[in-house]
PDB file of C-alpha atoms and ligand atoms in Angstrom:
ATOM      1  CA  MET A   1      -0.047   0.020   0.035  1.00 51.00           C
ATOM      2  CA  ASN A   2       2.009   2.936  -1.261  1.00 47.00           C
ATOM      3  CA  ILE A   3       0.928   6.543  -0.558  1.00 47.00           C
ATOM      4  CA  PRO A   4       0.855   8.490  -3.793  1.00 47.00           C
ATOM      5  CA  THR A   5       3.232  11.394  -3.633  1.00 45.00           C
ATOM      6  CA  SER A   6       2.316  13.468  -6.715  1.00 48.00           C
ATOM      7  CA  GLY A   7      -0.732  14.621  -8.352  1.00 62.00           C
ATOM      8  CA  PRO A   8      -2.491  17.702  -9.849  1.00 83.00           C
ATOM      9  CA  PHE A   9      -3.573  18.950  -6.547  1.00 91.00           C
ATOM     10  CA  ASP A  10      -1.625  20.223  -3.573  1.00 93.00           C
ATOM     11  CA  LYS A  11      -2.701  18.701  -0.205  1.00 96.00           C
ATOM     12  CA  THR A  12      -4.091  21.024   2.533  1.00 96.00           C
ATOM     13  CA  PRO A  13      -1.011  22.038   4.713  1.00 95.00           C
ATOM     14  CA  GLY A  14      -0.578  19.636   7.556  1.00 95.00           C
ATOM     15  CA  TRP A  15      -2.674  16.920   5.965  1.00 96.00           C
ATOM     16  CA  LEU A  16      -2.167  13.507   7.480  1.00 96.00           C
ATOM     17  CA  ASP A  17      -1.999  10.734   4.962  1.00 96.00           C
ATOM     18  CA  TRP A  18      -3.549   7.364   5.721  1.00 96.00           C
ATOM     19  CA  PHE A  19      -1.405   4.755   7.644  1.00 94.00           C
ATOM     20  CA  SER A  20       0.243   2.550   4.864  1.00 92.00           C
ATOM     21  CA  ALA A  21       1.185  -0.487   7.030  1.00 94.00           C
ATOM     22  CA  PRO A  22      -1.766  -1.205   9.304  1.00 96.00           C
ATOM     23  CA  ALA A  23      -1.346  -4.094  11.840  1.00 95.00           C
ATOM     24  CA  ARG A  24      -3.241  -7.241  11.413  1.00 95.00           C
ATOM     25  CA  PRO A  25      -6.022  -6.992  14.029  1.00 95.00           C
ATOM     26  CA  ARG A  26      -6.048  -9.343  17.050  1.00 94.00           C
ATOM     27  CA  PHE A  27      -9.890  -9.330  16.775  1.00 96.00           C
ATOM     28  CA  GLN A  28     -11.081 -11.436  13.890  1.00 98.00           C
ATOM     29  CA  VAL A  29     -14.285 -10.051  12.540  1.00 98.00           C
ATOM     30  CA  PRO A  30     -17.214 -12.511  11.723  1.00 98.00           C
ATOM     31  CA  PRO A  31     -17.370 -13.896   8.213  1.00 98.00           C
ATOM     32  CA  GLY A  32     -19.246 -11.452   5.895  1.00 98.00           C
ATOM     33  CA  SER A  33     -18.391  -8.308   7.897  1.00 98.00           C
ATOM     34  CA  VAL A  34     -19.050  -4.963   6.358  1.00 98.00           C
ATOM     35  CA  ASP A  35     -16.972  -1.779   6.792  1.00 99.00           C
ATOM     36  CA  ALA A  36     -19.949   0.496   6.704  1.00 98.00           C
ATOM     37  CA  HIS A  37     -18.185   3.894   6.652  1.00 98.00           C
ATOM     38  CA  CYS A  38     -15.110   4.542   4.398  1.00 98.00           C
ATOM     39  CA  HIS A  39     -14.287   6.841   1.520  1.00 98.00           C
ATOM     40  CA  VAL A  40     -12.294   7.098  -1.631  1.00 98.00           C
ATOM     41  CA  PHE A  41     -10.447  10.116  -2.639  1.00 98.00           C
ATOM     42  CA  GLY A  42      -9.639  10.620  -6.227  1.00 96.00           C
ATOM     43  CA  PRO A  43      -7.166   9.908  -7.565  1.00 96.00           C
ATOM     44  CA  GLY A  44      -7.319  13.581  -8.367  1.00 96.00           C
ATOM     45  CA  ASP A  45      -5.915  13.346 -11.898  1.00 95.00           C
ATOM     46  CA  ARG A  46      -8.777  10.933 -12.804  1.00 96.00           C
ATOM     47  CA  PHE A  47     -11.501  12.206 -10.531  1.00 97.00           C
ATOM     48  CA  PRO A  48     -10.711  15.991  -9.710  1.00 96.00           C
ATOM     49  CA  TYR A  49     -11.572  17.324  -6.318  1.00 97.00           C
ATOM     50  CA  ALA A  50     -14.525  19.680  -6.231  1.00 97.00           C
ATOM     51  CA  PRO A  51     -13.988  23.428  -6.634  1.00 96.00           C
ATOM     52  CA  GLU A  52     -16.176  24.095  -3.433  1.00 96.00           C
ATOM     53  CA  ARG A  53     -14.238  21.574  -1.200  1.00 97.00           C
ATOM     54  CA  LYS A  54     -12.844  22.710   2.198  1.00 97.00           C
ATOM     55  CA  TYR A  55      -9.818  20.531   2.134  1.00 97.00           C
ATOM     56  CA  THR A  56      -7.626  18.766  -0.481  1.00 97.00           C
ATOM     57  CA  PRO A  57      -6.762  15.293   0.723  1.00 97.00           C
ATOM     58  CA  CYS A  58      -4.042  12.901  -0.504  1.00 96.00           C
ATOM     59  CA  ASP A  59      -5.272  10.430  -2.904  1.00 96.00           C
ATOM     60  CA  ALA A  60      -6.883   7.267  -1.673  1.00 97.00           C
ATOM     61  CA  GLY A  61      -8.173   5.111  -4.293  1.00 97.00           C
ATOM     62  CA  LYS A  62     -10.478   2.079  -4.641  1.00 98.00           C
ATOM     63  CA  GLU A  63      -7.551  -0.415  -4.917  1.00 98.00           C
ATOM     64  CA  GLN A  64      -6.134   0.742  -1.779  1.00 98.00           C
ATOM     65  CA  LEU A  65      -9.507   0.576  -0.040  1.00 98.00           C
ATOM     66  CA  PHE A  66     -10.152  -2.956  -1.277  1.00 98.00           C
ATOM     67  CA  ALA A  67      -6.688  -4.001  -0.182  1.00 98.00           C
ATOM     68  CA  LEU A  68      -7.358  -2.774   3.251  1.00 98.00           C
ATOM     69  CA  ARG A  69     -10.809  -4.493   3.336  1.00 98.00           C
ATOM     70  CA  ASP A  70      -8.919  -7.843   2.658  1.00 98.00           C
ATOM     71  CA  HIS A  71      -6.116  -7.143   5.144  1.00 98.00           C
ATOM     72  CA  LEU A  72      -8.596  -6.341   7.927  1.00 98.00           C
ATOM     73  CA  GLY A  73     -10.754  -9.415   7.197  1.00 98.00           C
ATOM     74  CA  PHE A  74     -13.885  -7.668   5.857  1.00 98.00           C
ATOM     75  CA  ALA A  75     -15.940  -8.845   3.047  1.00 98.00           C
ATOM     76  CA  ARG A  76     -17.613  -5.631   1.968  1.00 98.00           C
ATOM     77  CA  ASN A  77     -17.536  -1.824   2.032  1.00 99.00           C
ATOM     78  CA  VAL A  78     -20.084   1.061   2.264  1.00 99.00           C
ATOM     79  CA  VAL A  79     -18.404   3.988   0.561  1.00 99.00           C
ATOM     80  CA  VAL A  80     -19.623   7.395   1.625  1.00 98.00           C
ATOM     81  CA  GLN A  81     -19.173  10.269  -0.617  1.00 98.00           C
ATOM     82  CA  ALA A  82     -16.476  12.731   0.808  1.00 98.00           C
ATOM     83  CA  THR A  83     -17.173  16.414   0.814  1.00 98.00           C
ATOM     84  CA  CYS A  84     -13.939  16.968  -1.019  1.00 98.00           C
ATOM     85  CA  HIS A  85     -15.738  15.538  -4.143  1.00 98.00           C
ATOM     86  CA  GLY A  86     -18.816  17.707  -3.586  1.00 97.00           C
ATOM     87  CA  ALA A  87     -21.823  16.176  -5.526  1.00 98.00           C
ATOM     88  CA  ASP A  88     -19.604  14.815  -8.180  1.00 98.00           C
ATOM     89  CA  ASN A  89     -20.065  11.129  -7.492  1.00 98.00           C
ATOM     90  CA  ARG A  90     -17.820   9.687 -10.234  1.00 98.00           C
ATOM     91  CA  ALA A  91     -15.056   8.260  -7.873  1.00 98.00           C
ATOM     92  CA  LEU A  92     -17.647   6.767  -5.673  1.00 98.00           C
ATOM     93  CA  VAL A  93     -19.507   5.192  -8.648  1.00 98.00           C
ATOM     94  CA  ASP A  94     -16.212   3.945 -10.154  1.00 98.00           C
ATOM     95  CA  ALA A  95     -15.422   2.222  -6.821  1.00 98.00           C
ATOM     96  CA  LEU A  96     -18.822   0.538  -6.577  1.00 98.00           C
ATOM     97  CA  GLN A  97     -18.665  -0.743 -10.181  1.00 98.00           C
ATOM     98  CA  ALA A  98     -15.154  -2.084  -9.548  1.00 98.00           C
ATOM     99  CA  SER A  99     -16.176  -3.965  -6.484  1.00 98.00           C
ATOM    100  CA  GLY A 100     -17.962  -6.851  -7.994  1.00 98.00           C
ATOM    101  CA  GLY A 101     -21.055  -6.247  -5.857  1.00 98.00           C
ATOM    102  CA  ARG A 102     -19.069  -6.030  -2.644  1.00 98.00           C
ATOM    103  CA  ALA A 103     -19.579  -2.336  -2.054  1.00 98.00           C
ATOM    104  CA  ARG A 104     -22.590  -0.177  -1.776  1.00 98.00           C
ATOM    105  CA  GLY A 105     -22.455   3.659  -1.700  1.00 98.00           C
ATOM    106  CA  VAL A 106     -23.959   6.807  -0.023  1.00 99.00           C
ATOM    107  CA  ALA A 107     -23.904   9.782  -2.395  1.00 98.00           C
ATOM    108  CA  THR A 108     -24.158  13.612  -2.241  1.00 98.00           C
ATOM    109  CA  VAL A 109     -27.034  14.731  -4.474  1.00 98.00           C
ATOM    110  CA  ARG A 110     -28.310  18.112  -5.247  1.00 97.00           C
ATOM    111  CA  ARG A 111     -31.941  19.110  -5.821  1.00 96.00           C
ATOM    112  CA  SER A 112     -30.992  19.568  -9.522  1.00 97.00           C
ATOM    113  CA  ALA A 113     -30.329  15.763 -10.074  1.00 97.00           C
ATOM    114  CA  THR A 114     -32.655  14.206 -12.440  1.00 98.00           C
ATOM    115  CA  ASP A 115     -34.560  10.966 -11.897  1.00 97.00           C
ATOM    116  CA  GLU A 116     -32.285   9.381 -14.640  1.00 98.00           C
ATOM    117  CA  GLU A 117     -29.201  10.376 -12.644  1.00 98.00           C
ATOM    118  CA  LEU A 118     -30.671   8.987  -9.363  1.00 98.00           C
ATOM    119  CA  GLN A 119     -31.552   5.681 -11.250  1.00 98.00           C
ATOM    120  CA  ALA A 120     -27.954   5.516 -12.522  1.00 98.00           C
ATOM    121  CA  LEU A 121     -26.606   5.825  -9.045  1.00 98.00           C
ATOM    122  CA  HIS A 122     -28.988   3.191  -7.812  1.00 98.00           C
ATOM    123  CA  ALA A 123     -27.837   0.819 -10.594  1.00 98.00           C
ATOM    124  CA  ALA A 124     -24.272   1.515  -9.576  1.00 98.00           C
ATOM    125  CA  GLY A 125     -25.037   0.538  -5.989  1.00 98.00           C
ATOM    126  CA  VAL A 126     -25.951   3.772  -4.170  1.00 98.00           C
ATOM    127  CA  ARG A 127     -28.459   3.182  -1.402  1.00 98.00           C
ATOM    128  CA  GLY A 128     -28.537   6.518   0.459  1.00 98.00           C
ATOM    129  CA  VAL A 129     -27.702  10.140   0.459  1.00 98.00           C
ATOM    130  CA  ARG A 130     -25.621  12.103   2.969  1.00 98.00           C
ATOM    131  CA  PHE A 131     -26.671  15.380   4.454  1.00 98.00           C
ATOM    132  CA  ASN A 132     -23.700  17.135   6.190  1.00 98.00           C
ATOM    133  CA  PHE A 133     -24.166  19.825   8.842  1.00 97.00           C
ATOM    134  CA  VAL A 134     -20.595  20.144  10.021  1.00 97.00           C
ATOM    135  CA  LYS A 135     -19.777  23.555   9.126  1.00 94.00           C
ATOM    136  CA  ARG A 136     -16.111  23.235   8.468  1.00 96.00           C
ATOM    137  CA  LEU A 137     -16.864  20.675   5.728  1.00 97.00           C
ATOM    138  CA  VAL A 138     -19.712  22.144   3.732  1.00 95.00           C
ATOM    139  CA  ASP A 139     -21.655  25.338   2.904  1.00 94.00           C
ATOM    140  CA  PHE A 140     -25.234  25.641   4.076  1.00 93.00           C
ATOM    141  CA  THR A 141     -28.015  24.028   2.068  1.00 94.00           C
ATOM    142  CA  PRO A 142     -31.544  25.087   2.927  1.00 96.00           C
ATOM    143  CA  LYS A 143     -33.675  22.498   4.680  1.00 97.00           C
ATOM    144  CA  ASP A 144     -36.468  22.550   2.193  1.00 97.00           C
ATOM    145  CA  GLU A 145     -33.949  21.549  -0.456  1.00 97.00           C
ATOM    146  CA  LEU A 146     -32.767  18.602   1.640  1.00 98.00           C
ATOM    147  CA  MET A 147     -36.245  17.563   2.459  1.00 98.00           C
ATOM    148  CA  ASP A 148     -37.074  17.590  -1.263  1.00 98.00           C
ATOM    149  CA  ILE A 149     -34.113  15.369  -2.026  1.00 98.00           C
ATOM    150  CA  ALA A 150     -35.184  12.986   0.939  1.00 98.00           C
ATOM    151  CA  THR A 151     -38.738  12.673  -0.361  1.00 98.00           C
ATOM    152  CA  ARG A 152     -37.391  11.651  -3.832  1.00 98.00           C
ATOM    153  CA  ILE A 153     -34.804   9.198  -2.712  1.00 98.00           C
ATOM    154  CA  ALA A 154     -37.351   7.605  -0.226  1.00 98.00           C
ATOM    155  CA  ARG A 155     -39.107   6.371  -3.367  1.00 98.00           C
ATOM    156  CA  LEU A 156     -36.062   4.421  -4.379  1.00 98.00           C
ATOM    157  CA  GLY A 157     -35.866   2.739  -0.869  1.00 97.00           C
ATOM    158  CA  TRP A 158     -32.745   4.734  -0.086  1.00 98.00           C
ATOM    159  CA  HIS A 159     -31.863   6.161   3.378  1.00 98.00           C
ATOM    160  CA  VAL A 160     -30.336   9.395   4.701  1.00 98.00           C
ATOM    161  CA  VAL A 161     -27.028   9.630   6.484  1.00 98.00           C
ATOM    162  CA  VAL A 162     -26.606  12.707   8.592  1.00 98.00           C
ATOM    163  CA  TYR A 163     -23.387  14.171   9.954  1.00 98.00           C
ATOM    164  CA  PHE A 164     -23.553  16.783  12.786  1.00 98.00           C
ATOM    165  CA  GLU A 165     -21.948  17.914  15.947  1.00 97.00           C
ATOM    166  CA  ALA A 166     -23.629  17.015  19.298  1.00 97.00           C
ATOM    167  CA  VAL A 167     -24.261  20.677  20.192  1.00 96.00           C
ATOM    168  CA  ASP A 168     -26.398  21.156  16.959  1.00 97.00           C
ATOM    169  CA  LEU A 169     -28.818  18.308  17.693  1.00 98.00           C
ATOM    170  CA  PRO A 170     -31.379  20.464  19.436  1.00 98.00           C
ATOM    171  CA  GLU A 171     -31.659  22.690  16.358  1.00 97.00           C
ATOM    172  CA  LEU A 172     -31.760  19.893  13.816  1.00 98.00           C
ATOM    173  CA  TRP A 173     -34.256  17.631  15.808  1.00 98.00           C
ATOM    174  CA  ASP A 174     -37.393  18.858  14.021  1.00 98.00           C
ATOM    175  CA  PHE A 175     -35.797  18.362  10.653  1.00 98.00           C
ATOM    176  CA  PHE A 176     -34.408  14.970  11.401  1.00 98.00           C
ATOM    177  CA  THR A 177     -37.659  13.594  12.872  1.00 98.00           C
ATOM    178  CA  ARG A 178     -39.529  14.824   9.769  1.00 98.00           C
ATOM    179  CA  LEU A 179     -37.292  12.744   7.364  1.00 98.00           C
ATOM    180  CA  PRO A 180     -39.391  10.040   5.647  1.00 98.00           C
ATOM    181  CA  THR A 181     -36.619   7.435   5.470  1.00 98.00           C
ATOM    182  CA  THR A 182     -34.238   5.445   7.744  1.00 98.00           C
ATOM    183  CA  VAL A 183     -31.812   8.059   9.299  1.00 98.00           C
ATOM    184  CA  VAL A 184     -28.281   6.894   9.935  1.00 99.00           C
ATOM    185  CA  VAL A 185     -26.209   9.060  12.218  1.00 98.00           C
ATOM    186  CA  ASP A 186     -22.506   9.321  11.655  1.00 98.00           C
ATOM    187  CA  HIS A 187     -20.201   8.707  14.638  1.00 98.00           C
ATOM    188  CA  MET A 188     -23.007   8.821  17.198  1.00 98.00           C
ATOM    189  CA  GLY A 189     -23.589  12.552  16.532  1.00 98.00           C
ATOM    190  CA  ARG A 190     -20.052  13.420  17.690  1.00 98.00           C
ATOM    191  CA  PRO A 191     -20.406  13.413  21.436  1.00 97.00           C
ATOM    192  CA  ASP A 192     -17.951  15.513  23.382  1.00 97.00           C
ATOM    193  CA  VAL A 193     -16.504  12.686  25.399  1.00 96.00           C
ATOM    194  CA  ALA A 194     -14.865  15.113  27.850  1.00 96.00           C
ATOM    195  CA  LYS A 195     -18.345  15.781  29.219  1.00 96.00           C
ATOM    196  CA  GLY A 196     -18.950  12.106  30.036  1.00 96.00           C
ATOM    197  CA  VAL A 197     -21.296   9.536  29.096  1.00 97.00           C
ATOM    198  CA  GLU A 198     -23.828  10.876  31.498  1.00 97.00           C
ATOM    199  CA  SER A 199     -23.934  14.372  29.957  1.00 97.00           C
ATOM    200  CA  GLU A 200     -27.115  16.044  28.888  1.00 97.00           C
ATOM    201  CA  GLU A 201     -25.894  16.180  25.481  1.00 97.00           C
ATOM    202  CA  PHE A 202     -25.334  12.421  25.151  1.00 98.00           C
ATOM    203  CA  ALA A 203     -28.675  11.828  26.924  1.00 98.00           C
ATOM    204  CA  LEU A 204     -30.469  13.801  24.275  1.00 98.00           C
ATOM    205  CA  PHE A 205     -28.790  11.617  21.538  1.00 98.00           C
ATOM    206  CA  LEU A 206     -29.923   8.492  23.265  1.00 98.00           C
ATOM    207  CA  LYS A 207     -33.467   9.985  23.570  1.00 98.00           C
ATOM    208  CA  PHE A 208     -33.291  10.728  19.856  1.00 98.00           C
ATOM    209  CA  MET A 209     -32.596   7.107  19.085  1.00 98.00           C
ATOM    210  CA  ASP A 210     -35.000   5.830  21.704  1.00 98.00           C
ATOM    211  CA  ALA A 211     -37.983   7.889  20.416  1.00 98.00           C
ATOM    212  CA  HIS A 212     -37.435   7.163  16.805  1.00 98.00           C
ATOM    213  CA  PRO A 213     -37.113   3.541  15.614  1.00 98.00           C
ATOM    214  CA  ASN A 214     -36.076   4.777  12.152  1.00 98.00           C
ATOM    215  CA  VAL A 215     -32.817   6.342  13.611  1.00 98.00           C
ATOM    216  CA  TRP A 216     -29.581   4.195  13.456  1.00 99.00           C
ATOM    217  CA  SER A 217     -26.072   5.175  14.526  1.00 98.00           C
ATOM    218  CA  LYS A 218     -22.586   4.291  13.278  1.00 98.00           C
ATOM    219  CA  VAL A 219     -20.466   3.675  16.363  1.00 98.00           C
ATOM    220  CA  SER A 220     -17.425   4.691  14.395  1.00 97.00           C
ATOM    221  CA  CYS A 221     -14.597   7.208  14.671  1.00 96.00           C
ATOM    222  CA  PRO A 222     -13.173   6.657  18.136  1.00 96.00           C
ATOM    223  CA  GLU A 223      -9.967   8.314  16.916  1.00 95.00           C
ATOM    224  CA  ARG A 224     -11.924  11.476  16.191  1.00 96.00           C
ATOM    225  CA  LEU A 225     -13.667  11.703  19.398  1.00 96.00           C
ATOM    226  CA  SER A 226     -11.090  10.470  21.871  1.00 94.00           C
ATOM    227  CA  VAL A 227      -9.278  12.672  24.186  1.00 92.00           C
ATOM    228  CA  SER A 228      -7.234   9.892  25.668  1.00 87.00           C
ATOM    229  CA  GLY A 229      -5.918   8.640  22.232  1.00 84.00           C
ATOM    230  CA  PRO A 230      -4.750   5.213  21.326  1.00 84.00           C
ATOM    231  CA  PRO A 231      -2.521   3.150  23.673  1.00 72.00           C
ATOM    232  CA  ALA A 232       0.621   1.484  22.409  1.00 59.00           C
ATOM    233  CA  LEU A 233      -0.251  -0.869  19.660  1.00 53.00           C
ATOM    234  CA  HIS A 234      -1.868  -4.092  21.194  1.00 54.00           C
ATOM    235  CA  GLY A 235      -1.640  -2.874  24.646  1.00 59.00           C
ATOM    236  CA  GLU A 236      -3.836  -4.242  27.222  1.00 64.00           C
ATOM    237  CA  GLN A 237      -5.984  -1.279  27.492  1.00 75.00           C
ATOM    238  CA  ALA A 238      -8.854  -0.720  24.992  1.00 80.00           C
ATOM    239  CA  PRO A 239      -7.767   1.627  22.308  1.00 84.00           C
ATOM    240  CA  TYR A 240      -9.503   5.035  22.585  1.00 92.00           C
ATOM    241  CA  ARG A 241     -10.896   3.938  25.926  1.00 92.00           C
ATOM    242  CA  ASP A 242     -12.627   7.137  26.662  1.00 94.00           C
ATOM    243  CA  VAL A 243     -15.009   6.586  23.663  1.00 96.00           C
ATOM    244  CA  VAL A 244     -15.922   2.876  24.728  1.00 96.00           C
ATOM    245  CA  PRO A 245     -18.651   3.747  27.232  1.00 97.00           C
ATOM    246  CA  PHE A 246     -20.312   5.949  24.603  1.00 98.00           C
ATOM    247  CA  ALA A 247     -20.237   3.290  21.719  1.00 98.00           C
ATOM    248  CA  ARG A 248     -20.971   0.469  24.110  1.00 98.00           C
ATOM    249  CA  THR A 249     -23.996   2.131  25.447  1.00 98.00           C
ATOM    250  CA  VAL A 250     -25.451   2.660  21.877  1.00 98.00           C
ATOM    251  CA  VAL A 251     -24.558  -0.863  20.796  1.00 98.00           C
ATOM    252  CA  GLU A 252     -26.183  -2.440  23.897  1.00 98.00           C
ATOM    253  CA  ARG A 253     -29.425  -0.338  23.767  1.00 98.00           C
ATOM    254  CA  PHE A 254     -29.852  -0.464  20.054  1.00 98.00           C
ATOM    255  CA  PRO A 255     -28.253  -3.680  18.884  1.00 98.00           C
ATOM    256  CA  ASP A 256     -30.221  -3.795  15.742  1.00 98.00           C
ATOM    257  CA  ARG A 257     -29.688  -0.223  14.602  1.00 98.00           C
ATOM    258  CA  VAL A 258     -25.858   0.100  14.741  1.00 99.00           C
ATOM    259  CA  LEU A 259     -23.257   0.029  12.069  1.00 99.00           C
ATOM    260  CA  TRP A 260     -19.397   0.135  12.412  1.00 98.00           C
ATOM    261  CA  GLY A 261     -16.839   1.516   9.825  1.00 98.00           C
ATOM    262  CA  THR A 262     -13.173   2.381   9.668  1.00 98.00           C
ATOM    263  CA  ASP A 263     -13.561   5.953   8.278  1.00 98.00           C
ATOM    264  CA  TRP A 264     -10.507   5.229   6.004  1.00 98.00           C
ATOM    265  CA  PRO A 265      -8.677   7.208   4.777  1.00 98.00           C
ATOM    266  CA  HIS A 266      -9.586   9.341   7.783  1.00 98.00           C
ATOM    267  CA  PRO A 267      -9.849  12.959   6.377  1.00 98.00           C
ATOM    268  CA  ASN A 268      -8.901  16.049   8.452  1.00 97.00           C
ATOM    269  CA  LEU A 269      -7.278  14.308  11.413  1.00 95.00           C
ATOM    270  CA  LYS A 270      -4.834  16.666  13.126  1.00 90.00           C
ATOM    271  CA  GLY A 271      -3.153  14.744  16.074  1.00 86.00           C
ATOM    272  CA  HIS A 272      -2.476  11.322  14.809  1.00 90.00           C
ATOM    273  CA  MET A 273      -3.517   8.891  12.058  1.00 94.00           C
ATOM    274  CA  PRO A 274      -4.977   5.755  13.352  1.00 94.00           C
ATOM    275  CA  ASP A 275      -3.707   2.232  12.633  1.00 94.00           C
ATOM    276  CA  ASP A 276      -6.723   0.614  11.022  1.00 97.00           C
ATOM    277  CA  GLY A 277      -5.744  -2.701  12.647  1.00 95.00           C
ATOM    278  CA  LEU A 278      -6.015  -1.127  16.076  1.00 92.00           C
ATOM    279  CA  LEU A 279      -9.363   0.319  15.154  1.00 95.00           C
ATOM    280  CA  VAL A 280     -10.675  -3.163  14.498  1.00 97.00           C
ATOM    281  CA  ASP A 281      -9.410  -4.087  17.898  1.00 94.00           C
ATOM    282  CA  PHE A 282     -11.713  -1.469  19.369  1.00 94.00           C
ATOM    283  CA  ILE A 283     -14.777  -3.493  18.379  1.00 97.00           C
ATOM    284  CA  PRO A 284     -14.974  -6.243  20.922  1.00 96.00           C
ATOM    285  CA  HIS A 285     -14.788  -3.500  23.703  1.00 95.00           C
ATOM    286  CA  ILE A 286     -17.948  -1.818  22.343  1.00 97.00           C
ATOM    287  CA  ALA A 287     -19.653  -5.060  21.264  1.00 98.00           C
ATOM    288  CA  PRO A 288     -18.656  -7.669  23.737  1.00 98.00           C
ATOM    289  CA  THR A 289     -20.530 -10.753  22.629  1.00 98.00           C
ATOM    290  CA  ALA A 290     -20.425 -12.687  19.500  1.00 98.00           C
ATOM    291  CA  LEU A 291     -24.163 -11.911  18.967  1.00 98.00           C
ATOM    292  CA  LEU A 292     -23.595  -8.178  19.195  1.00 98.00           C
ATOM    293  CA  GLN A 293     -20.622  -8.363  16.998  1.00 98.00           C
ATOM    294  CA  LYS A 294     -22.519 -10.214  14.321  1.00 98.00           C
ATOM    295  CA  LYS A 295     -25.362  -7.726  14.368  1.00 98.00           C
ATOM    296  CA  LEU A 296     -23.141  -4.880  14.192  1.00 98.00           C
ATOM    297  CA  LEU A 297     -20.709  -6.039  11.580  1.00 98.00           C
ATOM    298  CA  VAL A 298     -23.029  -8.388   9.525  1.00 98.00           C
ATOM    299  CA  ASP A 299     -26.700  -8.503  10.142  1.00 98.00           C
ATOM    300  CA  ASN A 300     -27.530  -4.774  10.244  1.00 98.00           C
ATOM    301  CA  PRO A 301     -25.392  -3.587   7.350  1.00 98.00           C
ATOM    302  CA  MET A 302     -26.659  -6.503   5.266  1.00 98.00           C
ATOM    303  CA  ARG A 303     -30.251  -5.509   6.088  1.00 98.00           C
ATOM    304  CA  LEU A 304     -29.757  -1.883   5.173  1.00 98.00           C
ATOM    305  CA  TYR A 305     -27.398  -2.222   2.168  1.00 98.00           C
ATOM    306  CA  TRP A 306     -27.946  -5.651   0.650  1.00 98.00           C
ATOM    307  CA  PRO A 307     -31.513  -6.429   1.647  1.00 95.00           C
ATOM    308  CA  GLU A 308     -31.836  -8.778  -1.435  1.00 93.00           C
ATOM    309  CA  GLU A 309     -29.080 -11.002   0.043  1.00 92.00           C
ATOM    310  CA  HIS A 310     -30.471 -10.683   3.647  1.00 75.00           C
ATOM    311  CA  THR A 311     -31.524 -14.286   4.880  1.00 69.00           C
ATOM    312  CA  PRO A 312     -33.264 -15.327   8.049  1.00 56.00           C
ATOM    313  CA  GLU A 313     -29.822 -16.231   9.134  1.00 56.00           C
ATOM    314  CA  HIS A 314     -29.017 -12.425   8.925  1.00 49.00           C
ATOM    315  CA  SER A 315     -31.920 -12.005  11.459  1.00 49.00           C
TER     316      SER A 315
HETATM  317  C1  LIG B   1     -15.704  11.457   8.050  1.00 97.25           C
HETATM  318  C2  LIG B   1     -15.484  12.721   8.747  1.00 97.25           C
HETATM  319  C3  LIG B   1     -14.984  13.892   8.232  1.00 97.25           C
HETATM  320  C4  LIG B   1     -15.055  14.248   6.904  1.00 97.25           C
HETATM  321  C5  LIG B   1     -15.959  13.929   5.970  1.00 97.25           C
HETATM  322  O1  LIG B   1     -16.842  13.877   3.776  1.00 97.25           O
HETATM  323  C6  LIG B   1     -16.007  14.363   4.460  1.00 97.25           C
HETATM  324  O2  LIG B   1     -15.188  15.242   4.201  1.00 97.25           O
HETATM  325  O3  LIG B   1     -16.855  13.039   6.215  1.00 97.25           O
HETATM  326  C7  LIG B   1     -14.449  14.966   9.153  1.00 97.25           C
HETATM  327  O4  LIG B   1     -13.659  15.843   8.651  1.00 97.25           O
HETATM  328  O5  LIG B   1     -14.916  14.987  10.377  1.00 97.25           O
HETATM  329  O6  LIG B   1     -16.677  10.905   8.527  1.00 97.25           O
HETATM  330  O7  LIG B   1     -15.006  11.107   7.234  1.00 97.25           O
END
């Protein structure tokens, strides 16, 4: 896995490239596991980064993503359109088409997308759209525009993925609860782990999931949320241990509505770049039984992204 060093775009200063030699995880994921949150970036000379982007990453292409999938023991990916590509989903579609049916996608769609364009995305394997409310990543889109898109993609059986910061949940609550689809929250709504698992903010997130059976959560990105950081590789302590109580609470309370993903190639990290093998070793700390692990990594993502292959065994 070599990191590309040249291309038509200059990376954002201080950009951290993905970790090119991840450890083999100690935790063996169940057969058929899905990495349900990852991205592809470019390569920029083939799939240019969007003019409206807020960062320019290193290239991170589909071949490298699929190599990581195999190295970590996963069977499938859900590739989420990254904001550096705006609403130009070509790199995403290219990855889906090259995956041999082993990847599904979550796209970014504007109101101007035609029905034919949505159908083409569906044929490529897209099953959701992402609405991003993180202000450092995107410009504001009016909620009526987003609701229009949600209404249209609901007819295709797609869902909406939402990305926001915990402090913004009160303001977004009404909009989220009016969405006509399954709603998947990225990274547990980004709790401030320094405030503790008993904080009002996190209680509101749990209430949001409790009160709305159509709301799911990705219990991903401990490396983004952690203050304590990773321990030495394969140490005795849980990696990113201050995030464990948050993710474990969500997994244990909502075992049928959780997903997990690496977030490779980890855009916009400032402090450190995680070893993806170590991220996999986080999983048994948040899903401590074989049953919870299978729901998190196999049954739930299969039900959402490959329903046609979902068997009673994937209960
Ligand atoms: C993530 C998180 C981030 C970025 C994006 O699409 C994106 O650019 O999602 C972030 O910077 O927090 O989930 O990849």
